[in-house]
PDB file of C-alpha atoms in Angstrom:
ATOM      1  CA  GLY V   1      -0.061  -0.190  -0.055  1.00 80.00           C
ATOM      2  CA  VAL V   2       0.722   3.596  -0.057  1.00 88.00           C
ATOM      3  CA  PRO V   3       0.809   6.162   2.795  1.00 87.00           C
ATOM      4  CA  PRO V   4      -2.519   6.651   4.308  1.00 92.00           C
ATOM      5  CA  GLU V   5      -2.625  10.521   4.041  1.00 91.00           C
ATOM      6  CA  LEU V   6      -1.910  10.009  -0.160  1.00 93.00           C
ATOM      7  CA  ALA V   7      -4.608   7.274  -0.454  1.00 95.00           C
ATOM      8  CA  VAL V   8      -7.056   8.936   1.424  1.00 96.00           C
ATOM      9  CA  ARG V   9      -6.360  12.621  -0.540  1.00 96.00           C
ATOM     10  CA  TRP V  10      -6.287  10.833  -3.909  1.00 97.00           C
ATOM     11  CA  VAL V  11      -9.814   9.067  -3.605  1.00 97.00           C
ATOM     12  CA  ARG V  12     -11.402  12.073  -1.855  1.00 97.00           C
ATOM     13  CA  GLN V  13     -10.235  14.064  -4.972  1.00 97.00           C
ATOM     14  CA  ALA V  14     -11.511  11.236  -7.296  1.00 97.00           C
ATOM     15  CA  LEU V  15     -14.678  11.565  -5.247  1.00 98.00           C
ATOM     16  CA  VAL V  16     -15.106  15.488  -6.167  1.00 96.00           C
ATOM     17  CA  GLY V  17     -14.791  14.166  -9.454  1.00 96.00           C
ATOM     18  CA  LEU V  18     -17.537  11.491  -9.104  1.00 97.00           C
ATOM     19  CA  ASP V  19     -19.814  13.766  -7.369  1.00 97.00           C
ATOM     20  CA  TYR V  20     -19.809  16.098 -10.462  1.00 97.00           C
ATOM     21  CA  CYS V  21     -20.457  13.248 -12.649  1.00 97.00           C
ATOM     22  CA  HIS V  22     -23.285  12.326 -10.830  1.00 98.00           C
ATOM     23  CA  ARG V  23     -24.753  15.864 -10.900  1.00 97.00           C
ATOM     24  CA  MET V  24     -24.401  15.723 -14.706  1.00 97.00           C
ATOM     25  CA  ASN V  25     -26.165  12.293 -14.708  1.00 97.00           C
ATOM     26  CA  VAL V  26     -23.086  10.159 -15.765  1.00 97.00           C
ATOM     27  CA  LEU V  27     -22.028   7.169 -13.978  1.00 97.00           C
ATOM     28  CA  HIS V  28     -18.404   6.465 -14.314  1.00 98.00           C
ATOM     29  CA  ARG V  29     -18.596   2.550 -13.775  1.00 96.00           C
ATOM     30  CA  ASP V  30     -15.230   1.682 -13.413  1.00 96.00           C
ATOM     31  CA  LEU V  31     -13.493   3.508 -10.313  1.00 97.00           C
ATOM     32  CA  THR V  32     -10.477   1.754  -9.552  1.00 96.00           C
ATOM     33  CA  PRO V  33      -6.706   2.489  -8.488  1.00 96.00           C
ATOM     34  CA  GLY V  34      -5.693   2.194 -12.280  1.00 95.00           C
ATOM     35  CA  ASN V  35      -8.210   4.952 -13.436  1.00 97.00           C
ATOM     36  CA  ILE V  36      -7.264   7.577 -11.048  1.00 97.00           C
ATOM     37  CA  PHE V  37      -4.266   9.766 -12.645  1.00 97.00           C
ATOM     38  CA  LEU V  38      -1.958  12.167 -10.869  1.00 95.00           C
ATOM     39  CA  ASN V  39      -1.043  15.337 -11.919  1.00 92.00           C
ATOM     40  CA  SER V  40       1.458  15.346  -9.160  1.00 91.00           C
ATOM     41  CA  PRO V  41       1.506  13.224  -5.701  1.00 86.00           C
ATOM     42  CA  ASP V  42      -1.005  15.857  -4.458  1.00 89.00           C
ATOM     43  CA  HIS V  43      -3.449  16.177  -7.123  1.00 93.00           C
ATOM     44  CA  ALA V  44      -5.740  13.129  -8.429  1.00 96.00           C
ATOM     45  CA  LEU V  45      -8.008  12.965 -11.118  1.00 96.00           C
ATOM     46  CA  ILE V  46     -10.465  10.278 -12.640  1.00 96.00           C
ATOM     47  CA  GLY V  47      -9.738   9.165 -15.939  1.00 95.00           C
ATOM     48  CA  ASP V  48     -10.714   6.595 -18.514  1.00 95.00           C
ATOM     49  CA  PHE V  49     -14.722   7.050 -19.343  1.00 96.00           C
ATOM     50  CA  GLY V  50     -14.671   4.236 -21.767  1.00 95.00           C
ATOM     51  CA  ILE V  51     -17.658   2.808 -20.161  1.00 96.00           C
ATOM     52  CA  ALA V  52     -19.482   5.622 -18.501  1.00 97.00           C
ATOM     53  CA  THR V  53     -22.951   6.102 -19.464  1.00 97.00           C
ATOM     54  CA  ASN V  54     -26.132   8.397 -18.664  1.00 98.00           C
ATOM     55  CA  LEU V  55     -28.153   7.305 -15.391  1.00 97.00           C
ATOM     56  CA  ASP V  56     -31.737   6.568 -16.376  1.00 96.00           C
ATOM     57  CA  VAL V  57     -34.649   8.123 -15.427  1.00 96.00           C
ATOM     58  CA  ASP V  58     -34.800   6.084 -12.244  1.00 95.00           C
ATOM     59  CA  GLY V  59     -31.025   7.173 -11.330  1.00 96.00           C
ATOM     60  CA  THR V  60     -30.144   3.539 -12.671  1.00 96.00           C
ATOM     61  CA  ALA V  61     -27.465   2.054 -15.031  1.00 97.00           C
ATOM     62  CA  PRO V  62     -26.539  -1.352 -16.473  1.00 96.00           C
ATOM     63  CA  SER V  63     -23.547  -3.185 -14.490  1.00 94.00           C
ATOM     64  CA  ALA V  64     -20.037  -3.022 -15.899  1.00 93.00           C
ATOM     65  CA  GLY V  65     -16.877  -2.555 -14.739  1.00 90.00           C
ATOM     66  CA  ASN V  66     -13.850  -4.054 -12.685  1.00 91.00           C
ATOM     67  CA  GLN V  67     -15.476  -7.127 -10.768  1.00 89.00           C
ATOM     68  CA  ARG V  68     -13.224  -6.297  -7.908  1.00 90.00           C
ATOM     69  CA  CYS V  69     -14.476  -3.028  -7.486  1.00 92.00           C
ATOM     70  CA  ARG V  70     -18.039  -3.943  -8.547  1.00 92.00           C
ATOM     71  CA  ALA V  71     -20.877  -2.971  -5.937  1.00 93.00           C
ATOM     72  CA  PRO V  72     -22.467  -6.384  -4.836  1.00 92.00           C
ATOM     73  CA  GLU V  73     -25.808  -5.021  -6.445  1.00 94.00           C
ATOM     74  CA  GLY V  74     -24.265  -4.925  -9.776  1.00 92.00           C
ATOM     75  CA  PHE V  75     -23.967  -8.970  -9.588  1.00 89.00           C
ATOM     76  CA  ARG V  76     -27.602  -9.432  -9.415  1.00 85.00           C
ATOM     77  CA  GLY V  77     -29.167  -6.141 -10.835  1.00 91.00           C
ATOM     78  CA  ARG V  78     -28.465  -2.370 -12.140  1.00 95.00           C
ATOM     79  CA  LEU V  79     -25.903   0.209 -10.511  1.00 96.00           C
ATOM     80  CA  THR V  80     -26.701   3.862  -9.124  1.00 97.00           C
ATOM     81  CA  THR V  81     -24.375   6.729  -7.939  1.00 97.00           C
ATOM     82  CA  ARG V  82     -23.820   4.823  -4.151  1.00 97.00           C
ATOM     83  CA  SER V  83     -22.682   1.369  -6.296  1.00 97.00           C
ATOM     84  CA  GLU V  84     -19.452   3.884  -7.067  1.00 97.00           C
ATOM     85  CA  LEU V  85     -18.992   4.863  -3.425  1.00 98.00           C
ATOM     86  CA  PHE V  86     -18.569   0.838  -3.002  1.00 97.00           C
ATOM     87  CA  SER V  87     -15.923   1.118  -5.681  1.00 97.00           C
ATOM     88  CA  ALA V  88     -14.230   3.989  -3.910  1.00 98.00           C
ATOM     89  CA  GLY V  89     -14.046   2.187  -0.777  1.00 97.00           C
ATOM     90  CA  ALA V  90     -12.743  -0.822  -2.668  1.00 96.00           C
ATOM     91  CA  THR V  91      -9.890   1.544  -4.203  1.00 97.00           C
ATOM     92  CA  LEU V  92      -9.094   3.102  -1.182  1.00 97.00           C
ATOM     93  CA  TRP V  93      -8.580  -0.602   0.644  1.00 96.00           C
ATOM     94  CA  ARG V  94      -6.356  -1.581  -2.241  1.00 96.00           C
ATOM     95  CA  LEU V  95      -4.472   1.633  -2.092  1.00 96.00           C
ATOM     96  CA  LEU V  96      -4.001   0.916   1.525  1.00 94.00           C
ATOM     97  CA  THR V  97      -3.252  -2.705   1.712  1.00 92.00           C
ATOM     98  CA  GLY V  98      -1.986  -3.556  -1.786  1.00 91.00           C
ATOM     99  CA  SER V  99      -4.576  -6.332  -1.725  1.00 91.00           C
ATOM    100  CA  TRP V 100      -8.156  -6.337  -2.579  1.00 93.00           C
ATOM    101  CA  PRO V 101     -10.798  -6.284   0.245  1.00 92.00           C
ATOM    102  CA  TYR V 102     -12.513  -9.919  -1.515  1.00 89.00           C
ATOM    103  CA  ASN V 103     -10.355 -12.617  -2.779  1.00 82.00           C
ATOM    104  CA  ALA V 104     -12.235 -15.066  -5.239  1.00 82.00           C
ATOM    105  CA  THR V 105     -11.549 -16.893  -8.193  1.00 80.00           C
ATOM    106  CA  ASN V 106     -15.143 -16.115 -10.073  1.00 83.00           C
ATOM    107  CA  GLU V 107     -17.865 -13.866 -10.099  1.00 82.00           C
ATOM    108  CA  ASP V 108     -20.316 -16.273  -8.289  1.00 85.00           C
ATOM    109  CA  GLU V 109     -17.706 -16.380  -5.406  1.00 86.00           C
ATOM    110  CA  LEU V 110     -17.205 -12.892  -5.441  1.00 87.00           C
ATOM    111  CA  ALA V 111     -20.406 -11.805  -5.049  1.00 84.00           C
ATOM    112  CA  ARG V 112     -21.189 -14.226  -2.430  1.00 86.00           C
ATOM    113  CA  ALA V 113     -18.493 -13.022  -0.067  1.00 88.00           C
ATOM    114  CA  MET V 114     -19.506  -9.455  -0.618  1.00 87.00           C
ATOM    115  CA  PHE V 115     -23.122 -10.445   0.657  1.00 85.00           C
ATOM    116  CA  ALA V 116     -22.091 -12.650   3.535  1.00 83.00           C
ATOM    117  CA  GLU V 117     -22.554 -11.367   7.281  1.00 77.00           C
ATOM    118  CA  ASP V 118     -18.865 -12.118   7.977  1.00 82.00           C
ATOM    119  CA  ARG V 119     -17.265  -8.672   6.148  1.00 87.00           C
ATOM    120  CA  PRO V 120     -13.424  -8.047   6.298  1.00 89.00           C
ATOM    121  CA  ARG V 121     -12.242  -5.743   8.484  1.00 92.00           C
ATOM    122  CA  LEU V 122      -9.290  -2.809   7.043  1.00 93.00           C
ATOM    123  CA  ARG V 123      -7.050  -3.068  10.151  1.00 89.00           C
ATOM    124  CA  ASP V 124      -6.555  -6.856   9.988  1.00 86.00           C
ATOM    125  CA  ALA V 125      -5.195  -6.303   6.379  1.00 86.00           C
ATOM    126  CA  ALA V 126      -3.593  -2.916   7.590  1.00 87.00           C
ATOM    127  CA  PRO V 127      -3.407  -2.429  11.161  1.00 81.00           C
ATOM    128  CA  HIS V 128      -1.442   1.046  10.631  1.00 83.00           C
ATOM    129  CA  VAL V 129      -4.339   2.635   9.053  1.00 91.00           C
ATOM    130  CA  HIS V 130      -6.181   5.256  11.794  1.00 93.00           C
ATOM    131  CA  ARG V 131      -9.844   3.824  13.026  1.00 94.00           C
ATOM    132  CA  SER V 132     -11.599   6.680  11.507  1.00 96.00           C
ATOM    133  CA  ILE V 133     -10.262   5.708   7.949  1.00 97.00           C
ATOM    134  CA  ALA V 134     -11.316   2.303   8.385  1.00 96.00           C
ATOM    135  CA  ALA V 135     -14.790   3.013   9.672  1.00 97.00           C
ATOM    136  CA  VAL V 136     -15.268   5.112   6.336  1.00 98.00           C
ATOM    137  CA  VAL V 137     -14.091   2.306   4.260  1.00 98.00           C
ATOM    138  CA  GLU V 138     -16.027  -0.629   5.678  1.00 96.00           C
ATOM    139  CA  THR V 139     -19.277   1.998   5.597  1.00 97.00           C
ATOM    140  CA  ALA V 140     -18.785   2.323   1.739  1.00 97.00           C
ATOM    141  CA  LEU V 141     -18.157  -1.505   1.428  1.00 96.00           C
ATOM    142  CA  ASP V 142     -21.571  -2.197   2.716  1.00 95.00           C
ATOM    143  CA  PRO V 143     -23.753  -4.760   0.761  1.00 93.00           C
ATOM    144  CA  ASP V 144     -26.884  -2.277   1.538  1.00 95.00           C
ATOM    145  CA  PRO V 145     -26.447   0.682  -0.662  1.00 96.00           C
ATOM    146  CA  SER V 146     -28.588   2.737   1.739  1.00 96.00           C
ATOM    147  CA  ALA V 147     -25.996   2.043   4.697  1.00 97.00           C
ATOM    148  CA  ARG V 148     -22.983   3.587   2.457  1.00 97.00           C
ATOM    149  CA  PRO V 149     -22.871   7.392   2.515  1.00 97.00           C
ATOM    150  CA  VAL V 150     -25.373   9.579   1.324  1.00 97.00           C
ATOM    151  CA  ASP V 151     -23.345  10.749  -2.160  1.00 97.00           C
ATOM    152  CA  ALA V 152     -19.980  11.018  -3.116  1.00 98.00           C
ATOM    153  CA  SER V 153     -19.308  14.390  -1.621  1.00 97.00           C
ATOM    154  CA  ASP V 154     -20.761  12.992   1.501  1.00 97.00           C
ATOM    155  CA  MET V 155     -17.827  10.431   1.193  1.00 98.00           C
ATOM    156  CA  ALA V 156     -15.303  13.006   0.469  1.00 97.00           C
ATOM    157  CA  ARG V 157     -16.360  15.081   3.437  1.00 97.00           C
ATOM    158  CA  LEU V 158     -16.151  12.089   5.968  1.00 97.00           C
ATOM    159  CA  LEU V 159     -12.571  11.255   4.584  1.00 97.00           C
ATOM    160  CA  ALA V 160     -11.506  14.845   4.670  1.00 95.00           C
ATOM    161  CA  GLU V 161     -12.468  14.644   8.630  1.00 96.00           C
ATOM    162  CA  CYS V 162     -10.412  11.208   8.799  1.00 95.00           C
ATOM    163  CA  ARG V 163      -7.179  10.973  11.023  1.00 90.00           C
ATOM    164  CA  THR V 164      -3.807   9.894  10.157  1.00 83.00           C
ATOM    165  CA  HIS V 165      -1.193   8.714  12.651  1.00 74.00           C
ATOM    166  CA  PRO V 166       2.214  11.005  12.975  1.00 68.00           C
ATOM    167  CA  ARG V 167       4.368   8.194  11.331  1.00 67.00           C
ATOM    168  CA  ASN V 168       3.682   6.584   8.243  1.00 69.00           C
ATOM    169  CA  TRP V 169       3.744   2.978   8.621  1.00 70.00           C
ATOM    170  CA  VAL V 170       5.483   0.724   5.498  1.00 72.00           C
ATOM    171  CA  ARG V 171       5.239  -3.187   5.469  1.00 73.00           C
ATOM    172  CA  VAL V 172       8.644  -4.571   5.291  1.00 78.00           C
ATOM    173  CA  GLU V 173      10.034  -8.437   5.148  1.00 79.00           C
ATOM    174  CA  ALA V 174       9.651  -9.622   8.672  1.00 75.00           C
ATOM    175  CA  GLN V 175      12.574 -11.302  10.172  1.00 71.00           C
ATOM    176  CA  SER V 176      10.357 -13.853  11.855  1.00 68.00           C
ATOM    177  CA  THR V 177       6.887 -15.173  10.972  1.00 67.00           C
ATOM    178  CA  GLY V 178       4.272 -12.236  11.431  1.00 74.00           C
ATOM    179  CA  LEU V 179       4.422  -8.733  10.191  1.00 78.00           C
ATOM    180  CA  ALA V 180       6.624  -6.150  10.299  1.00 80.00           C
ATOM    181  CA  TYR V 181       6.513  -2.273   9.259  1.00 77.00           C
ATOM    182  CA  GLU V 182       9.058   0.537   9.250  1.00 80.00           C
ATOM    183  CA  ALA V 183       7.964   4.026   9.848  1.00 77.00           C
ATOM    184  CA  THR V 184       8.932   6.517   7.069  1.00 68.00           C
ATOM    185  CA  ALA V 185       8.393   9.671   9.180  1.00 65.00           C
ATOM    186  CA  GLY V 186       8.763  10.777  12.616  1.00 63.00           C
ATOM    187  CA  ARG V 187      11.694  12.070  14.673  1.00 67.00           C
ATOM    188  CA  SER V 188      13.342   9.082  15.018  1.00 71.00           C
ATOM    189  CA  PRO V 189      13.821   5.541  13.163  1.00 74.00           C
ATOM    190  CA  LEU V 190      11.289   3.011  14.491  1.00 80.00           C
ATOM    191  CA  VAL V 191      10.142  -0.819  13.296  1.00 82.00           C
ATOM    192  CA  LEU V 192       7.465  -2.604  14.501  1.00 79.00           C
ATOM    193  CA  ASP V 193       7.350  -6.504  14.690  1.00 82.00           C
ATOM    194  CA  VAL V 194       4.274  -8.230  15.291  1.00 81.00           C
ATOM    195  CA  ARG V 195       4.723 -11.438  16.010  1.00 80.00           C
ATOM    196  CA  PHE V 196       1.468 -14.412  16.174  1.00 76.00           C
ATOM    197  CA  ASP V 197       1.211 -16.903  18.975  1.00 73.00           C
ATOM    198  CA  GLY V 198      -1.860 -18.627  18.324  1.00 71.00           C
ATOM    199  CA  VAL V 199      -4.754 -16.152  18.586  1.00 72.00           C
ATOM    200  CA  ARG V 200      -2.191 -13.790  20.223  1.00 76.00           C
ATOM    201  CA  ARG V 201      -0.203 -10.946  18.957  1.00 76.00           C
ATOM    202  CA  ALA V 202       2.892  -9.883  20.605  1.00 79.00           C
ATOM    203  CA  ILE V 203       4.572  -6.515  19.329  1.00 78.00           C
ATOM    204  CA  GLU V 204       8.296  -5.482  19.302  1.00 78.00           C
TER     205      GLU V 204
END
């Protein structure tokens, strides 16, 4: 993953772009990490409108786009503007962790995983990410569209209010079985080693 403050900034700026699209009655349908383009490390834009489409009179559009970022309702029906908030959540998860929230070998498995009650937790995959960020991401990934943020501008506002830790933690190769993180900012170097002993974790 990339430092949380950068990942949050890029997705928040992408959401500003999405909000404009939605107000213009356009659904992007393919918001992924690969479709966020950087003018600079501080400035992100949405790109690749190849499968974008207009919303119909009911505010829906046919399903399309990368299945890893597609909202679960897109596997069984049509997409709405709130479907793109799920895509933003999946995109932010990928940027923060370097992996996808759901692993599956085909669309049926992916859809079942998205609708399952036992949903993945961001801090299990990236414990260095602040709880406020994890809360927004997990809300965006709710299988119930009505439980997600109201719209793209609302999700952008929620991300703007999130906190990050004073140190930027980057995962490095662990010296033992477990996880290791190195701080890339702060007044002194620090490495955090997480070792697993059954269900317990020991931190050095």
